Structure formats: C-alpha cells, structure tokens
C-alpha angles and dihedrals in degrees: 000000000000116000117215116238117255103226092189089065091067132137107034115246117261135191116233089255092052091047090052093048094050093044090053090050092049099045096044090049090049093050092045096049105044097261087144149142131192109247121247110281121239089204122102089213118110091214116095114226109256093223113046113213098193142017137193131208115265117254106277143177120242096215125033114250121251115250128172111255094223094053092045092054091044091055091051092050091049092058093078089055092050092045089058096038094057094044088057092047090051091052094051102088095176092053093049092046090053097045104031105018128115092231101053109357145050092310089076090064102029113058095196093052091043092052092051091047094049090050091051092047092052092048096050091049097048109023139059102251124214102252095212125078131188124209126191099190139187125194113199125209142181129195114251113213112199141135091291093055129248121344136173116251127184118233098186145320119242122210100167132055094350096187141191098046093124097043093044089056087055093049090054089049090049092054091048089050092052089049092050095044101039106012081230084280088288087284097149137014088224092065098091132128092250090062095052106083119211118254121200099163097139095060091043096053091044089051090058092051091046092052090054090048091051092047089055086058106202116131113227095021117133137218117246120218109200104206140177123252113249090027108178093179092063096127093061086058096041092058089060089048092052092047091052092052099040099041103026104023091234120142123217132213118203118207138160120225088254091055092045090056085070104030105039126083139157126232099236099221097045106020089232109165116229130184119206114203121197118240091260090060102034097059090234134096090248134051112269128211123208133188115233121223101178134017115211111194116212087158138040096069097106134049091242088068087066108055091162136023090251089070089062088051089057092047091051092047088057090048092053091055128101090241117111109252125221094221114007115208094262091050091049090050090048088065092063119125089236089060090050089054094044091054090061092064117106114279098008096110090048089050094056100033101033093106096039103069096103088063089069098027093260118147125209091259092055097047094094093053090044091054091047091056090054093046089052087070092058129088121222112275138166142171119267090228093049121129094173117150093245091057091051089048091052090052091050091049090051091045086234101130092117096045119113124005118333093232094054119105117250092255092060093044091051089051089053092050095047098034094123090066101036145085122204116217130194129198093276138119132202105055134272097072105097130097118221139206112294093026092060102083094053090044091053089051089057097041114105117232093243091054097058094087090063093063137070130193118225130185113248117250109236104217128198111287130228096029111146137194144176110245117200121198132170103228128183110266109258092216098044107021095136094069094052096247118146140210124206116251117198118183128182108212143156104263148192119214124207121201120213124193119203127212141159134217130189108193150150134167091314133039127356123229103203142157142176105238112177148308148249138203125212118192127194138174114267090241089070121078095189124073109199119129094197090047089057101250103104145036127225114255144163135216138263107200114230 
C-alpha cells in the first residue's frame, strides 16, 4: 500500500557540521558550473560594466523540494496544451482587441498595455507583418492542499522573457552532484537517483530559437537578444547564447533598447532588420552590419524598460521587421492576466481548442471532459469591473450585496468580501506587482474607478503547510561590503515551492511546431507573497519526486 508523503517532515535534519559540508558542496559546484549572478552594483550608473570583475552564485536551495510524481508528470503533459492554446489566442486579433485593446479592453486602464496594443494595431494596418511567431513559454504551478488532497493549480502563463531555464537546469545538476558525491549523508530514503528527474531546459529553449532561425532561412543571419541594462541575470542568458553557437552554429548579438535606437535599421523594400556594430563591438577594424533572423526579448515587458517614448519607437521598429519575434506583440499581449481570466469563462477553451483534439487523441465527444480537466487546474478568478451574473450570484449567496461601496461593481465588492483569500493581479510581469489578502481593502479604497479594468482577483492557492528548506544566498559581507566580498547566508525556513514547465511553439496561421522542453522550481519563505528570483524573493531549486 502506498504511503502518502509527509511534507512537514522536510527537509531532513542536519547537524551544523553536516549543514556546513553540504553548503560547501553546493556553493562550490554553483561557482564552478556557471550557476551565477552578477552582484549588486554600487554604482549609480544605469550602464552595466562591459567587463564584469566578479560574480556570485545565484540564490539556491540546499535540498531539492518534494513534489508528487503524478502532479509533476501531469504538468509536463499539460504544456503541449498550453503551447497550442496561447498560439491560438495570439492569432485571434478580435479577441485580443476586445480583452487587451485600448478601445474596449485593458489598454483603456493600463497605459503600458494600451501603448503596446496601439503600436501593434498601427503595424498590422500599415505594414507587411512577419507571419511566423515564436514563443518560449513557462507555465507556473503550485500544489493546492485541501480536503480532497493535493492538486495542481496554475499560477500564471508566461509568454515573454520566461527566465531561469538555463540556471534551473544547473540547480538540478547541482542536486544530482551532491547526491552522487555525498548521498546527501543518507538523510532521507527519498533522496535517490530515480527521484531526481532530468532537466535539459537549455538545449530545449535553444532548439526553439534555432527552429525560428532556420525558418527565416538566411545563411549568416544572427539572433538578436534584446536585454535590459544592468542585467544581473546575464549568465542565464549567456548559456542559451553558448548553446546556439556550439550546437547550432548560430551567432547572437546582445543589445539594449537604447543601443538598438542607434544600431538597428530596416531595409525599406524588404523590412529586413539589420544591426550595425561599431568597430569596437564587431571585433574588426570597420563597422559590421548583420541581418537578424529572430528577436528574443529578455526586455520590454515592464514600463521601466521604456523610460522615454523613443524606446517604444525602437520596440515598434523591431516589430515591423521581417525577423521572427519571440514574442511578437500579440503573443506578448496574450500573456496578460486579463487573458488568463477571460479564458476561464464558459466556452472559451472549446473556442480555441475545438479543432485541436486530434493532436492529443481527443475526439469531439471527449472535448468537454478534456476542457474540464484543464479547468480543474485553475483557481477562481474574475475582473474587478465585472458585473457578470455569476459574480452577482456569488454575492447573493454570501449575503454580501451591501458590502463595499454601493457604486462599486459586483466584481470589486466580491473582492472586498473575500479579500482574506485573494490576490489581486495587474497586467505586469517581473514580480512585486500583486496585492495580497489583508492589503486588498485599503488598496481598493485607493484604486481609481478607471483603473479597475486593469486588475483581476484570483483565489489564493493554499499550499502544503510545514514544508521546510535550507535557502542559500550569497550576501554582501556586512563588515566589508564596499570591496564586493561576500559571506554565505544559509537560512532554514518554512517554504513554498513553485513549479514552472517550459515549452516552445513556432507558429503562424497554419500548423504549430511545439514541444515541452524542461522545468524549474522556485522556492521562497512563506513570509513572502511574491515569487521572483531576480526580484530577491526566491531561490532556485529542483524537485525530488515523492
């Protein structure tokens, strides 16, 4: 008879000497294998030094986090569905105009979203658009622990700058190395090689980029990485760059939007995108010009990437080019939280996936059950400006009609009533933007009426309690911080672990070439609501299947 795993028993107990030995094994492996970050800069300049002089290991977990094998495999199988679903959303112009547009959708309330949508609308009306799109996706999940047991629940779906694939592969390799070299000091019978799944995310993501490059079909063209200045997570990106060169013989050019304002241009008759590098950057005595096959955006997902209107001009110039975008503007908009909420409405899954069943062996009769299984991974969510009948019914059932301000729409009043079990999400990426539980009522008091449409309410996922972990960060030394030296900081804390599944899709109006390509785990202390590694809330982790 199978025995359920006791999450509260994790992590195994260690003596101080054992903790020190395992931490040494983890941190030296990380530093030796490119599991790295650039340290925080003491400079006030917004320009990253071109030649880093030091690096620190990325924040990491000492033990992998326990995750049920059945739910892990289910998440991997679901990725193909999500790959196809979001390609179909990105191709549905009318749907995106309605949900995300500045005339009728979120873009009215969210200036950043509205600016991107208006740029896309202008391009599709006046330019010849590249028919192919590339998505490098990540679908994020938490375990829900309720009376029915453990279930898989989706947090969000990412269509732009889905990061940490390369470093997460290296964390999984680090945990396998510690197992092979120390047997994890025989601390737990679950720590066996069979319970450590393989992770090859780097090669999978690079494969997606290479397929787009090949589809472009111009020998000698290069892939453009659009990056942020002061990028600390540069090594996660560099591993993809190395993989493209070593396995696919494709060269990469890295540029910020500010640099592209000078270097990028379109050939008028063909809309071919070229990048001209000065002699100091092109490794020649003369400036060099290169054609771009694919544009991979690791920037342009947040308003801070656009400090002036000219930055939007550069983004739209790239969109007008013949190069294949990863993501294109419609695919970036498809990743909005408002789209995630809209997909939960009755009939929406069937609308987008109704012709795709043969891909997974699903007949027309089984489509409803298939859609139900997908919906079972979603939490309840709704728009703050919603006055849908089901929201009104929920208020009636809760006898909450009079709660909140009388002029507020039912969606906002329901959020007030259920605030203790909710998170509010805006159309933002990158972490640090959500509003949680007890902070919601005061936030709703401050929210202007015209801003409500930019927010959704989502039920909180109640994760298993009492799960612990050892979190290892390289922190500036308190006694000697000015010289850049570091001291290791290991904290045992109650934690929450979030699983992300990566996939790619190359698509246009016809077929979709897609694949699930790997996974990551991010683990944070339970005192933190947010989950971003780059934002400082989480550590990189892997799984031990239980």
